[in-house]
Structure formats: structure tokens, C-alpha cells
């Protein structure tokens, strides 16, 4: 008989939740009173967006992430929908583009300016028309650029390619018509080749989105599913729902066999929904309760018992929705491994809650910050539609190691944009390539060679969407340390460049001497 220790060692056993102080919260925010089961909040390192109340249509607010405190009651809104806004999602590769869907059966894509809003935004960048009834869910593809999924109350999931010039798009590239009721949840695996859905008919489905085929389908009589989530590369699914006794319940599934769950556990008898959130870097799973102030967190392991309970963050303020900060926006100097933004409508408040690993040292803790997904796409939209799968590009969160923030497309250097477009055309191999002249292709290749020789840090001249000389001065000791580390890294990089150029000069001098001696011998 094998012996299993009662206690298991883990770096995250003592993770605790820390709510932000009142001056770091967002106060006087008119949070929506809609009863739809969505997050109603989307966050990136530059902005926080929240669905709000609006007379005569739907609207949401976009607030700069550093603009904490009381919100001006006349603060401008993004208000172009004719019905209530049901879901909002930031583009994972561009911090200045956000998608929204509404009861008016449309999906709209918005450009957010790189400064404080001074008037309402009413004209979208693109409008997607295809659903017959209201659209309840939207999801960006995790690795391919400009691919958006939308799910409506017409029981259809539509795949949109936004990499076109048209302002109004009425034809999706693919329609998944395999559900017999409303889709309640959508989730991608790591490379975006599979889509998991939870439907109101109590079934969980694993779908090949490009082929439109259902690879796995299953339901369990004692588990009524509400939300489903892919657990990274673990080949497992996690779902939340209710039991036959109306207790809140969680379940773990093998993605290749949905007949019986690997694990099933009742949590409590509350009536609110459970939002699952998975961090694939730390293998931590967070379960956020709607209508209560609790956040339970677990650690996922590939072997039994699979789900290891760590702790629970408790608060007296119930949350209606939740927002999650991407990893590249965390404070690594404070050992922050995750950050939630709780929507508290009873107080008109958005409260950040940081999940922190207690460490004495303030230096960078490499063991709790593995390489994480970058803000650059791994594939173009056409490459993914053609059947190519690729995992996300990875970057380090070490301060000064590399620019891990996404850049607004309209602020990128113009030569780099042209070169990138040319490389995409050469890789895609379409009709445009056939029409190009040999001289243009040769010039493009020369440009690509020059670009490859350049250091990566020289190509990206922006940080957090602001210019280097427009960065705000540090307010805390941690920000000052981060700026110091960035400067040290920049000095080290410049020294390496000087050394490389000195070596090149010496090599050229040797070549000249050899040429002189050769001519002297003749």
C-alpha cells in the first residue's frame, strides 16, 4: 500500500488576497444593474472598462488604469449600442482596441484614444452584423490576430475575421451551428485549436472551431453546468454549476472523455453563479462567487487528487462582476501573481484585490514568474484560418528584460509596419506576391535582413502605450526600483552594443592591414 503525505509542499500555499486602499479604488462608478451572467468588466495594463447604466441604449466606461479615486459623474462613455451591453473584451494584442456585444444583436469594435476622453465615443471602428437575436458572449482568439468569436441567443457561434478593410462586416468566416440552446460559456485551449462550450441544455462540448465538428460531448445528471474552462495544457476541463439539490458545485473533466467527471464537489448552498479563472503560469485556479465576496483558490496538479484547495479570500462586499489584469500589468516587485477588480454596485465601487505570495525580498522572484504570454500574436488571421496552430509567444516579466506591452497599431514606426506587411505577404503566398515586381521583393528582403540585425529593444520605443519621455514619475518605492532596474538594463544593453562595435572596428582594421600586406607582396 503506497503512502501519501498529508501535507504537500507548494510555493503558493500561503498566497493571500489584499484589497486596495480606498484611494486606489475607483469610486462613484455607475455599475450596470443588468442581471446577465457575465463579468461586465475588462482590464488591461492601460485601461479598465466597465458596463454602466445608460438611458436609451447601452454604454460602457473606459477609465485609465491610473485614474483612481472618484469618477466625474459627467465622464464620457462609449455609447453606440441601441440595447444593453452584455459583454466587453479587450484585444489581447492591442491595449487600445475593445470589442462589445449587445442586446441589439450586434458586435462592435472600438478604438480607444491614447489620452483622457473628453467626449462620448459613438462611432465604432467596425460593426459585425450576423446574429438574428441578442449577442451574449464574445471571445478573442488567444494566439491569432484579429479573430473574434461571438455567441448569440440564436444558438449560433460566429467566427469573424477583422483583418479586412470593411467597416461593416455582415458575413462571418464560419458559423458553428451545433447547439440546441443558449451557449452560456466559451473557452479556448492554449493554442486556440479547440473550443469548449457550456450550453443551457446541460451539455459540455469540445469543438474544432475551423472544422465545425463536435469532438466530445457529455453531460452528467447530477451536474447542471453554467461555466466551463480549459485548464491550459493539462488536457482537462473545469466547470462550475449546480447540483440536483441546487448546491453550488465544481467539477473536473478529461477533455477526451466527458462521460463522467474526474472530480465533483459541492461548495455551498448559495444561489449566485461561480466564475472560474485559471492562471496557466502558476497552475492556480480561482473560483469567484457572484453575489458574495469570496474568492476560493486551488492548485491544479496532473495527478490525483488533481484539485488542491489552498485558501479563500473573504470580504463583506458582494461582487456583481469581476475583471482580471493580464500578467504583464502586475507588480512583480510586490510578488503579486494575480489581480482582480471587483464590481461592487451597492457602493458604486471598483475594488482591486491583489493575490500576493509572501516573500521578504523585494528582488525579482523568478520561481513564481515563469515565462508568460506576450502581447504579440503568434499567427495572422489568415494563417489560423488556413489550419496552422501555434502556441502563444512567451516573454519574461523581469523588469527591463523586454517590452511586454502591446503597442497601438497607429503608433508603430511606419517602416516596421511596411516590412511586417511584406513578410506576411511572402509567407502567405497569395496573389499579391505574384503581382510584385522582382525589384520590390529584393528590396523587401534587404529590409528584412536589416530588421533582423537590429536589437529587439530598438524596435519598440513605447512602454505602456506612452512615449519614453512621457512616462509619469514614480510615486512609490516599488515603481522607483522598477525604473532603476530598467535603467540598469538599458545601460547594460548600450555597453554590449559599444563592445560589439569595438569588435567590428578591430575586425575591419585587421582586414585593411591584410589588404595592405597583400598589395605590398604583389
Short mmCIF file of C-alpha atoms in Angstrom, two decimals:
data_model
loop_
_atom_site.label_atom_id
_atom_site.label_comp_id
_atom_site.label_asym_id
_atom_site.label_seq_id
_atom_site.Cartn_x
_atom_site.Cartn_y
_atom_site.Cartn_z
CA UNK A 1 0.00 0.00 0.00
CA UNK A 2 1.52 3.33 -1.07
CA UNK A 3 1.86 6.13 1.45
CA UNK A 4 0.74 9.66 0.56
CA UNK A 5 1.89 12.57 2.77
CA UNK A 6 -0.86 14.59 4.38
CA UNK A 7 0.81 17.91 3.55
CA UNK A 8 2.23 18.83 0.17
CA UNK A 9 4.90 21.41 -0.48
CA UNK A 10 3.90 24.32 -2.69
CA UNK A 11 5.18 27.81 -3.41
CA UNK A 12 1.60 29.07 -3.31
CA UNK A 13 0.39 27.56 -0.03
CA UNK A 14 0.45 30.94 1.71
CA UNK A 15 -0.94 33.15 -1.06
CA UNK A 16 -3.26 35.77 0.39
CA UNK A 17 -5.61 38.37 -1.04
CA UNK A 18 -5.03 42.04 -0.30
CA UNK A 19 -7.71 44.62 -1.10
CA UNK A 20 -6.52 48.03 -2.28
CA UNK A 21 -6.90 51.07 -0.06
CA UNK A 22 -9.79 53.46 -0.74
CA UNK A 23 -7.62 55.94 -2.67
CA UNK A 24 -6.53 53.11 -5.05
CA UNK A 25 -10.15 52.13 -5.81
CA UNK A 26 -12.50 53.58 -8.46
CA UNK A 27 -15.38 55.32 -6.69
CA UNK A 28 -18.75 56.69 -7.88
CA UNK A 29 -18.86 54.33 -10.90
CA UNK A 30 -22.46 53.70 -12.08
CA UNK A 31 -22.18 49.91 -12.49
CA UNK A 32 -24.86 48.23 -14.60
CA UNK A 33 -27.91 46.65 -12.94
CA UNK A 34 -28.27 44.06 -15.72
CA UNK A 35 -28.80 40.51 -14.42
CA UNK A 36 -26.93 38.80 -17.29
CA UNK A 37 -24.30 36.31 -16.02
CA UNK A 38 -21.14 37.96 -17.34
CA UNK A 39 -18.08 39.69 -15.91
CA UNK A 40 -19.20 43.21 -17.00
CA UNK A 41 -15.57 44.34 -16.62
CA UNK A 42 -12.43 44.09 -18.76
CA UNK A 43 -8.93 45.19 -17.74
CA UNK A 44 -5.55 45.65 -19.40
CA UNK A 45 -2.38 47.48 -18.25
CA UNK A 46 -3.64 50.77 -19.72
CA UNK A 47 -7.43 50.88 -19.11
CA UNK A 48 -10.29 49.43 -17.11
CA UNK A 49 -13.63 49.11 -18.92
CA UNK A 50 -16.92 48.55 -17.09
CA UNK A 51 -20.51 48.24 -18.35
CA UNK A 52 -22.62 51.09 -16.99
CA UNK A 53 -26.19 52.33 -16.87
CA UNK A 54 -27.29 54.47 -19.80
CA UNK A 55 -30.65 55.88 -20.85
CA UNK A 56 -31.76 54.97 -24.37
CA UNK A 57 -29.28 52.24 -25.25
CA UNK A 58 -26.17 50.54 -23.90
CA UNK A 59 -22.84 52.03 -22.84
CA UNK A 60 -19.62 51.29 -21.02
CA UNK A 61 -16.91 53.39 -19.40
CA UNK A 62 -13.20 53.25 -20.27
CA UNK A 63 -11.08 54.65 -17.43
CA UNK A 64 -7.26 54.97 -17.48
CA UNK A 65 -5.88 52.40 -15.06
CA UNK A 66 -4.05 55.04 -13.00
CA UNK A 67 -7.03 57.37 -12.69
CA UNK A 68 -8.24 56.11 -9.30
CA UNK A 69 -10.49 57.90 -6.83
CA UNK A 70 -13.87 59.47 -7.50
CA UNK A 71 -15.12 59.44 -11.05
CA UNK A 72 -16.62 62.56 -12.57
CA UNK A 73 -20.40 61.99 -12.97
CA UNK A 74 -20.15 63.51 -16.48
CA UNK A 75 -17.23 61.30 -17.53
CA UNK A 76 -17.57 60.39 -21.27
CA UNK A 77 -18.90 56.98 -22.26
CA UNK A 78 -18.61 54.61 -25.20
CA UNK A 79 -22.24 54.55 -26.26
CA UNK A 80 -23.03 53.30 -29.76
CA UNK A 81 -25.31 50.34 -29.00
CA UNK A 82 -29.10 50.58 -29.18
CA UNK A 83 -29.56 47.90 -26.48
CA UNK A 84 -27.91 46.96 -23.20
CA UNK A 85 -24.24 45.97 -23.46
CA UNK A 86 -23.86 42.33 -22.34
CA UNK A 87 -20.12 41.66 -22.71
CA UNK A 88 -16.86 43.56 -23.32
CA UNK A 89 -13.38 42.20 -24.07
CA UNK A 90 -10.05 43.92 -24.75
CA UNK A 91 -7.98 42.82 -27.72
CA UNK A 92 -5.14 40.75 -26.14
CA UNK A 93 -2.64 42.16 -28.68
CA UNK A 94 -3.66 45.83 -28.68
CA UNK A 95 -4.43 47.70 -25.46
CA UNK A 96 -6.35 50.36 -27.39
CA UNK A 97 -8.96 48.14 -29.11
CA UNK A 98 -12.03 46.74 -27.34
CA UNK A 99 -14.99 44.65 -28.54
CA UNK A 100 -18.53 44.85 -27.17
CA UNK A 101 -21.76 42.94 -27.81
CA UNK A 102 -25.32 43.92 -27.02
CA UNK A 103 -29.00 43.09 -26.96
CA UNK A 104 -29.30 44.90 -30.31
CA UNK A 105 -27.79 41.74 -31.97
CA UNK A 106 -24.56 43.50 -33.00
CA UNK A 107 -20.88 43.28 -32.11
CA UNK A 108 -18.84 46.47 -32.33
CA UNK A 109 -15.08 47.09 -32.31
CA UNK A 110 -13.87 50.36 -30.80
CA UNK A 111 -10.62 52.35 -31.00
CA UNK A 112 -9.78 54.00 -27.66
CA UNK A 113 -7.57 57.11 -27.88
CA UNK A 114 -4.28 57.26 -26.02
CA UNK A 115 -5.40 60.07 -23.69
CA UNK A 116 -8.24 61.04 -21.40
CA UNK A 117 -11.64 61.00 -23.09
CA UNK A 118 -13.20 64.45 -23.43
CA UNK A 119 -16.38 63.42 -25.28
CA UNK A 120 -18.55 60.36 -25.84
CA UNK A 121 -17.42 57.80 -28.42
CA UNK A 122 -20.37 56.90 -30.63
CA UNK A 123 -18.78 55.67 -33.89
CA UNK A 124 -17.21 52.18 -33.83
CA UNK A 125 -14.19 51.13 -35.84
CA UNK A 126 -16.05 48.06 -37.14
CA UNK A 127 -19.57 46.68 -36.82
CA UNK A 128 -20.37 42.97 -37.10
CA UNK A 129 -23.89 42.10 -38.26
CA UNK A 130 -24.87 38.45 -38.44
CA UNK A 131 -26.80 37.34 -35.38
CA UNK A 132 -30.59 37.24 -35.50
CA UNK A 133 -31.01 37.72 -31.74
CA UNK A 134 -29.06 39.37 -28.92
CA UNK A 135 -25.36 38.55 -28.56
CA UNK A 136 -24.39 37.41 -25.07
CA UNK A 137 -20.72 36.37 -25.32
CA UNK A 138 -17.57 37.41 -27.19
CA UNK A 139 -14.05 35.95 -27.05
CA UNK A 140 -10.82 36.93 -28.82
CA UNK A 141 -8.64 34.13 -30.15
CA UNK A 142 -5.64 33.63 -27.80
CA UNK A 143 -2.87 33.41 -30.44
CA UNK A 144 -4.24 34.60 -33.82
CA UNK A 145 -4.58 38.29 -34.57
CA UNK A 146 -7.99 39.83 -35.37
CA UNK A 147 -10.04 36.64 -34.89
CA UNK A 148 -13.17 37.14 -32.77
CA UNK A 149 -15.83 34.63 -31.67
CA UNK A 150 -19.38 35.71 -30.79
CA UNK A 151 -22.29 33.71 -29.39
CA UNK A 152 -25.92 34.78 -29.55
CA UNK A 153 -29.37 33.77 -28.40
CA UNK A 154 -29.94 32.37 -31.89
CA UNK A 155 -27.87 29.35 -30.63
CA UNK A 156 -25.05 30.11 -33.10
CA UNK A 157 -21.35 30.82 -32.60
CA UNK A 158 -19.87 33.02 -35.33
CA UNK A 159 -16.17 33.42 -36.19
CA UNK A 160 -15.18 36.83 -37.52
CA UNK A 161 -12.03 37.87 -39.37
CA UNK A 162 -11.44 41.56 -38.58
CA UNK A 163 -8.38 41.74 -40.82
CA UNK A 164 -10.39 43.38 -43.60
CA UNK A 165 -10.89 46.99 -44.62
CA UNK A 166 -14.70 46.95 -44.46
CA UNK A 167 -16.27 48.97 -41.65
CA UNK A 168 -19.45 46.86 -41.64
CA UNK A 169 -18.94 43.08 -41.81
CA UNK A 170 -22.11 41.08 -42.41
CA UNK A 171 -20.64 37.66 -43.25
CA UNK A 172 -18.65 35.65 -40.66
CA UNK A 173 -15.95 33.32 -41.96
CA UNK A 174 -17.56 30.38 -40.12
CA UNK A 175 -20.81 29.60 -38.27
CA UNK A 176 -20.89 26.86 -35.62
CA UNK A 177 -24.46 25.58 -35.53
CA UNK A 178 -24.17 22.59 -33.20
CA UNK A 179 -26.03 23.84 -30.10
CA UNK A 180 -29.71 23.33 -29.37
CA UNK A 181 -29.94 26.06 -26.72
CA UNK A 182 -28.19 29.23 -25.50
CA UNK A 183 -24.40 29.00 -25.06
CA UNK A 184 -23.53 30.06 -21.50
CA UNK A 185 -19.74 29.95 -21.68
CA UNK A 186 -16.84 29.66 -24.16
CA UNK A 187 -13.19 28.81 -23.52
CA UNK A 188 -10.12 28.15 -25.72
CA UNK A 189 -7.24 25.81 -25.11
CA UNK A 190 -3.72 27.28 -25.11
CA UNK A 191 -3.14 27.43 -28.87
CA UNK A 192 -6.78 28.13 -29.78
CA UNK A 193 -7.25 24.92 -31.78
CA UNK A 194 -10.13 23.72 -29.57
CA UNK A 195 -13.19 25.48 -28.16
CA UNK A 196 -15.10 24.26 -25.10
CA UNK A 197 -18.68 25.42 -24.56
CA UNK A 198 -21.27 25.10 -21.82
CA UNK A 199 -24.86 25.15 -23.01
CA UNK A 200 -28.22 25.59 -21.31
CA UNK A 201 -29.11 22.04 -22.36
CA UNK A 202 -26.64 20.93 -19.57
CA UNK A 203 -24.07 19.65 -22.07
CA UNK A 204 -20.37 20.40 -22.33
CA UNK A 205 -18.94 20.27 -25.85
CA UNK A 206 -15.38 20.30 -27.19
CA UNK A 207 -15.45 21.69 -30.74
CA UNK A 208 -12.98 22.01 -33.58
CA UNK A 209 -13.81 25.64 -34.50
CA UNK A 210 -12.40 25.57 -38.04
CA UNK A 211 -13.97 22.25 -38.97
CA UNK A 212 -17.20 22.94 -37.09
CA UNK A 213 -17.29 19.39 -35.71
CA UNK A 214 -18.09 18.36 -32.14
CA UNK A 215 -15.18 16.21 -30.93
CA UNK A 216 -16.59 15.45 -27.48
CA UNK A 217 -20.00 15.92 -25.91
CA UNK A 218 -21.18 14.98 -22.47
CA UNK A 219 -23.43 15.77 -19.54
CA UNK A 220 -23.85 14.38 -16.05
CA UNK A 221 -27.20 14.01 -14.36
CA UNK A 222 -26.04 15.45 -11.02
CA UNK A 223 -24.21 18.48 -12.50
CA UNK A 224 -26.01 21.34 -14.25
CA UNK A 225 -23.16 23.25 -15.90
CA UNK A 226 -23.01 27.07 -16.13
CA UNK A 227 -19.37 27.91 -16.90
CA UNK A 228 -16.59 25.82 -18.45
CA UNK A 229 -12.86 26.46 -18.70
CA UNK A 230 -9.86 24.82 -20.39
CA UNK A 231 -7.04 24.21 -17.89
CA UNK A 232 -4.14 25.21 -20.15
CA UNK A 233 -2.18 22.23 -21.48
CA UNK A 234 -3.42 19.85 -18.75
CA UNK A 235 -5.96 18.30 -21.21
CA UNK A 236 -8.65 18.85 -18.61
CA UNK A 237 -11.78 20.97 -18.33
CA UNK A 238 -13.12 22.66 -15.23
CA UNK A 239 -16.78 23.53 -14.87
CA UNK A 240 -18.97 25.27 -12.31
CA UNK A 241 -22.70 24.80 -11.89
CA UNK A 242 -25.32 23.44 -9.53
CA UNK A 243 -26.16 20.01 -8.20
CA UNK A 244 -29.58 18.34 -8.21
CA UNK A 245 -30.07 19.81 -4.70
CA UNK A 246 -29.27 23.35 -6.02
CA UNK A 247 -25.93 23.50 -4.23
CA UNK A 248 -23.10 25.34 -5.96
CA UNK A 249 -20.82 22.73 -7.45
CA UNK A 250 -17.46 22.37 -9.24
CA UNK A 251 -16.36 19.51 -11.49
CA UNK A 252 -13.18 18.42 -13.29
CA UNK A 253 -13.29 16.59 -16.63
CA UNK A 254 -10.94 14.79 -19.00
CA UNK A 255 -11.26 16.66 -22.32
CA UNK A 256 -11.10 13.33 -24.22
CA UNK A 257 -13.85 11.67 -22.14
CA UNK A 258 -16.79 13.76 -20.95
CA UNK A 259 -18.95 10.82 -19.87
CA UNK A 260 -18.08 11.01 -16.15
CA UNK A 261 -16.26 13.82 -14.28
CA UNK A 262 -12.88 13.05 -12.72
CA UNK A 263 -13.91 15.03 -9.64
CA UNK A 264 -17.13 16.53 -8.36
CA UNK A 265 -17.52 18.66 -5.23
CA UNK A 266 -20.32 20.68 -3.65
CA UNK A 267 -19.21 24.05 -2.25
CA UNK A 268 -22.19 25.71 -0.53
CA UNK A 269 -25.89 26.42 -0.82
CA UNK A 270 -25.68 29.98 -2.16
CA UNK A 271 -27.59 30.88 -5.29
CA UNK A 272 -25.01 33.06 -7.06
CA UNK A 273 -23.03 31.94 -10.10
CA UNK A 274 -19.40 30.80 -9.85
CA UNK A 275 -16.85 32.35 -12.26
CA UNK A 276 -13.76 30.12 -12.79
CA UNK A 277 -10.44 31.82 -13.64
CA UNK A 278 -7.29 29.82 -14.44
CA UNK A 279 -3.68 31.02 -14.35
CA UNK A 280 -1.71 28.64 -16.57
CA UNK A 281 1.65 30.08 -15.42
CA UNK A 282 1.22 29.15 -11.76
CA UNK A 283 -1.40 26.37 -12.31
CA UNK A 284 -3.68 28.16 -9.87
CA UNK A 285 -7.45 28.12 -10.24
CA UNK A 286 -9.64 30.87 -8.78
CA UNK A 287 -13.37 30.44 -8.20
CA UNK A 288 -15.15 33.78 -7.80
CA UNK A 289 -18.68 33.82 -6.41
CA UNK A 290 -21.25 36.21 -7.84
CA UNK A 291 -23.39 37.77 -5.12
CA UNK A 292 -20.86 37.10 -2.35
CA UNK A 293 -17.42 38.50 -1.55
CA UNK A 294 -15.47 35.23 -1.62
CA UNK A 295 -12.66 34.11 -3.91
CA UNK A 296 -11.58 30.48 -3.43
CA UNK A 297 -8.29 29.38 -4.94
CA UNK A 298 -6.83 25.98 -5.70
CA UNK A 299 -3.69 24.49 -7.22
CA UNK A 300 -4.08 22.10 -10.16
CA UNK A 301 -1.87 19.02 -10.42
CA UNK A 302 -1.76 16.48 -13.29
CA UNK A 303 -2.25 13.51 -10.93
CA UNK A 304 -4.79 12.69 -8.26
CA UNK A 305 -6.30 14.40 -6.33
CA UNK A 306 -5.97 16.97 -9.24
CA UNK A 307 -7.54 19.83 -7.24
CA UNK A 308 -5.70 21.02 -4.11
CA UNK A 309 -7.50 23.61 -2.01
CA UNK A 310 -5.24 26.47 -0.86
CA UNK A 311 -7.28 29.20 0.81
CA UNK A 312 -10.21 31.57 0.50
CA UNK A 313 -10.28 35.34 0.31
CA UNK A 314 -13.33 36.67 2.15
CA UNK A 315 -14.96 40.07 2.03
CA UNK A 316 -18.23 41.54 3.29
CA UNK A 317 -18.77 43.40 0.00
CA UNK A 318 -20.56 41.21 -2.59
CA UNK A 319 -19.32 41.40 -6.19
CA UNK A 320 -21.59 41.55 -9.23
CA UNK A 321 -18.80 41.09 -11.75
CA UNK A 322 -15.06 40.69 -11.94
CA UNK A 323 -12.14 41.88 -14.08
CA UNK A 324 -8.70 40.27 -14.39
CA UNK A 325 -5.43 42.09 -15.05
CA UNK A 326 -3.13 40.37 -17.60
CA UNK A 327 0.18 39.16 -16.20
CA UNK A 328 2.15 41.96 -17.87
CA UNK A 329 0.31 44.54 -15.73
CA UNK A 330 1.20 43.04 -12.33
CA UNK A 331 3.54 44.50 -9.71
CA UNK A 332 6.33 41.91 -9.68
CA UNK A 333 8.29 43.85 -7.03
CA UNK A 334 5.44 43.18 -4.55
CA UNK A 335 5.29 39.45 -5.53
CA UNK A 336 1.79 39.96 -6.98
CA UNK A 337 0.79 36.88 -9.01
CA UNK A 338 -2.80 37.88 -9.90
CA UNK A 339 -5.11 40.88 -9.60
CA UNK A 340 -8.89 41.01 -9.61
CA UNK A 341 -11.14 44.05 -9.99
CA UNK A 342 -14.36 43.52 -8.03
CA UNK A 343 -17.51 45.35 -9.14
CA UNK A 344 -19.46 46.34 -6.01
CA UNK A 345 -22.71 48.00 -7.19
CA UNK A 346 -24.04 48.64 -3.65
CA UNK A 347 -21.16 51.08 -3.13
CA UNK A 348 -20.68 52.12 -6.81
CA UNK A 349 -17.10 50.96 -6.32
CA UNK A 350 -14.46 49.00 -8.26
CA UNK A 351 -12.03 47.45 -5.77
CA UNK A 352 -8.71 45.90 -6.87
CA UNK A 353 -7.74 42.73 -4.97
CA UNK A 354 -4.13 41.54 -5.32
CA UNK A 355 -3.11 37.92 -4.78
CA UNK A 356 0.34 38.02 -3.20
CA UNK A 357 2.99 35.42 -2.41
CA UNK A 358 4.60 36.48 0.90
CA UNK A 359 8.35 36.95 0.33
CA UNK A 360 10.82 39.00 2.35
CA UNK A 361 12.99 40.02 -0.56
CA UNK A 362 11.82 42.77 -2.94
CA UNK A 363 14.01 41.50 -5.77
CA UNK A 364 12.53 39.71 -8.78
CA UNK A 365 11.31 36.20 -7.81
CA UNK A 366 11.93 34.11 -10.90
CA UNK A 367 10.41 30.91 -9.45
CA UNK A 368 6.90 32.41 -9.20
CA UNK A 369 7.09 34.28 -12.54
CA UNK A 370 7.69 31.79 -15.36
CA UNK A 371 7.57 32.94 -18.98
CA UNK A 372 4.10 34.23 -19.77
CA UNK A 373 2.06 35.03 -22.88
CA UNK A 374 3.26 38.13 -24.72
CA UNK A 375 1.12 40.90 -26.15
CA UNK A 376 2.10 39.98 -29.71
CA UNK A 377 0.16 37.48 -31.86
CA UNK A 378 1.78 34.21 -32.89
CA UNK A 379 -0.30 33.92 -36.08
CA UNK A 380 -2.09 36.12 -38.55
CA UNK A 381 -5.82 35.64 -39.04
CA UNK A 382 -5.34 34.00 -42.44
CA UNK A 383 -2.68 31.59 -41.15
CA UNK A 384 -5.04 30.36 -38.42
CA UNK A 385 -7.94 30.04 -40.87
CA UNK A 386 -5.67 28.00 -43.15
CA UNK A 387 -5.20 25.41 -40.38
CA UNK A 388 -1.94 26.45 -38.68
CA UNK A 389 -1.74 26.05 -34.89
CA UNK A 390 0.82 27.83 -32.77
CA UNK A 391 1.16 28.42 -29.03
CA UNK A 392 1.43 31.95 -27.61
CA UNK A 393 4.69 33.88 -27.78
CA UNK A 394 6.34 33.96 -24.35
CA UNK A 395 8.16 36.76 -22.54
CA UNK A 396 9.75 37.25 -19.15
CA UNK A 397 8.21 39.59 -16.58
CA UNK A 398 11.63 40.61 -15.25
CA UNK A 399 11.74 44.44 -15.23
CA UNK A 400 13.72 45.75 -18.18
CA UNK A 401 14.15 42.34 -19.83
CA UNK A 402 11.90 43.14 -22.80
CA UNK A 403 8.93 45.28 -23.67
CA UNK A 404 5.96 43.03 -22.78
CA UNK A 405 3.24 45.57 -23.53
CA UNK A 406 1.15 45.66 -26.67
CA UNK A 407 1.56 48.64 -28.97
CA UNK A 408 -1.26 50.58 -30.56
CA UNK A 409 -1.19 49.97 -34.28
CA UNK A 410 -1.37 53.66 -35.12
CA UNK A 411 1.75 54.41 -33.06
CA UNK A 412 4.08 51.81 -34.60
CA UNK A 413 7.05 53.02 -36.70
CA UNK A 414 5.98 53.22 -40.33
CA UNK A 415 8.93 51.31 -41.90
CA UNK A 416 8.37 48.41 -39.50
CA UNK A 417 4.69 48.19 -40.44
CA UNK A 418 5.53 48.02 -44.14
CA UNK A 419 8.18 45.37 -43.55
CA UNK A 420 5.81 43.28 -41.46
CA UNK A 421 3.10 43.51 -44.11
CA UNK A 422 5.58 42.43 -46.74
CA UNK A 423 6.77 39.46 -44.68
CA UNK A 424 3.15 38.35 -44.15
CA UNK A 425 2.51 38.50 -47.89
CA UNK A 426 5.68 36.48 -48.59
CA UNK A 427 4.75 33.84 -46.00
CA UNK A 428 1.08 33.65 -47.02
CA UNK A 429 1.95 33.22 -50.69
CA UNK A 430 -1.14 34.78 -52.22
CA UNK A 431 -2.00 36.61 -55.42
CA UNK A 432 -0.36 39.79 -54.21
CA UNK A 433 3.01 38.05 -54.21
CA UNK A 434 2.62 37.02 -57.83
CA UNK A 435 1.93 40.60 -58.87
CA UNK A 436 5.01 42.01 -57.09
CA UNK A 437 7.99 43.01 -59.16
CA UNK A 438 11.33 41.22 -58.55
CA UNK A 439 12.94 44.53 -57.58
CA UNK A 440 10.33 45.19 -54.88
CA UNK A 441 10.79 41.68 -53.47
CA UNK A 442 14.57 42.16 -53.37
CA UNK A 443 14.17 45.50 -51.55
CA UNK A 444 11.84 43.82 -49.05
CA UNK A 445 14.38 41.06 -48.38
CA UNK A 446 17.11 43.63 -47.77
CA UNK A 447 14.84 45.46 -45.33
CA UNK A 448 14.10 42.20 -43.53
CA UNK A 449 17.82 41.46 -43.18
CA UNK A 450 18.40 44.92 -41.69
CA UNK A 451 15.46 44.41 -39.31
CA UNK A 452 16.83 41.03 -38.14
CA UNK A 453 20.18 42.65 -37.27
CA UNK A 454 18.54 45.30 -35.13
CA UNK A 455 18.15 44.55 -31.39
CA UNK A 456 14.56 43.89 -30.34
CA UNK A 457 14.55 46.73 -27.84
CA UNK A 458 15.35 49.27 -30.57
CA UNK A 459 12.20 48.34 -32.50
CA UNK A 460 9.86 49.00 -29.57
CA UNK A 461 10.09 52.56 -28.34
CA UNK A 462 6.94 52.64 -26.22
CA UNK A 463 6.12 51.37 -22.75
CA UNK A 464 2.53 51.01 -21.50
CA UNK A 465 1.35 52.88 -24.58
CA UNK A 466 3.19 56.12 -23.65
CA UNK A 467 6.41 57.55 -25.06
CA UNK A 468 9.65 57.15 -23.11
CA UNK A 469 9.76 60.85 -22.29
CA UNK A 470 6.06 60.94 -21.30
CA UNK A 471 6.30 58.26 -18.58
CA UNK A 472 4.89 59.59 -15.29
CA UNK A 473 7.38 59.98 -12.42
CA UNK A 474 7.49 57.11 -9.88
CA UNK A 475 5.09 57.50 -6.97
CA UNK A 476 6.12 54.56 -4.77
CA UNK A 477 9.34 52.86 -3.80
CA UNK A 478 8.46 49.81 -5.93
CA UNK A 479 7.94 51.98 -9.04
CA UNK A 480 11.26 53.72 -8.34
CA UNK A 481 13.00 50.33 -8.09
CA UNK A 482 11.43 49.17 -11.36
CA UNK A 483 12.61 52.34 -13.11
CA UNK A 484 16.09 51.84 -11.65
CA UNK A 485 16.20 48.23 -12.93
CA UNK A 486 15.07 49.38 -16.38
CA UNK A 487 17.83 52.00 -16.49
CA UNK A 488 20.44 49.43 -15.41
CA UNK A 489 19.26 47.06 -18.12
CA UNK A 490 19.40 49.86 -20.71
CA UNK A 491 22.96 50.78 -19.62
CA UNK A 492 24.00 47.12 -19.87
CA UNK A 493 22.47 46.85 -23.34
CA UNK A 494 24.26 50.00 -24.54
CA UNK A 495 27.56 48.70 -23.19
CA UNK A 496 27.08 45.48 -25.12
CA UNK A 497 26.40 47.49 -28.28
CA UNK A 498 29.60 49.51 -27.75
CA UNK A 499 31.61 46.31 -27.24
CA UNK A 500 30.14 44.81 -30.42
CA UNK A 501 31.03 47.93 -32.40
CA UNK A 502 34.57 47.96 -30.99
CA UNK A 503 34.99 44.35 -32.11
CA UNK A 504 33.65 45.24 -35.59
CA UNK A 505 36.11 48.17 -35.82
CA UNK A 506 39.03 45.89 -34.89
CA UNK A 507 37.94 43.32 -37.46
CA UNK A 508 37.79 45.99 -40.17
CA UNK A 509 41.25 47.26 -39.16
CA UNK A 510 42.66 43.73 -39.46
CA UNK A 511 41.06 43.36 -42.89
CA UNK A 512 42.65 46.64 -44.01
CA UNK A 513 46.06 45.52 -42.75
CA UNK A 514 45.74 42.20 -44.56
CA UNK A 515 44.78 44.01 -47.77
CA UNK A 516 47.76 46.36 -47.42
CA UNK A 517 50.18 43.46 -46.87
CA UNK A 518 48.71 41.56 -49.80
CA UNK A 519 49.13 44.53 -52.15
CA UNK A 520 52.68 45.10 -50.80
CA UNK A 521 53.65 41.49 -51.61
CA UNK A 522 52.47 41.95 -55.19
#
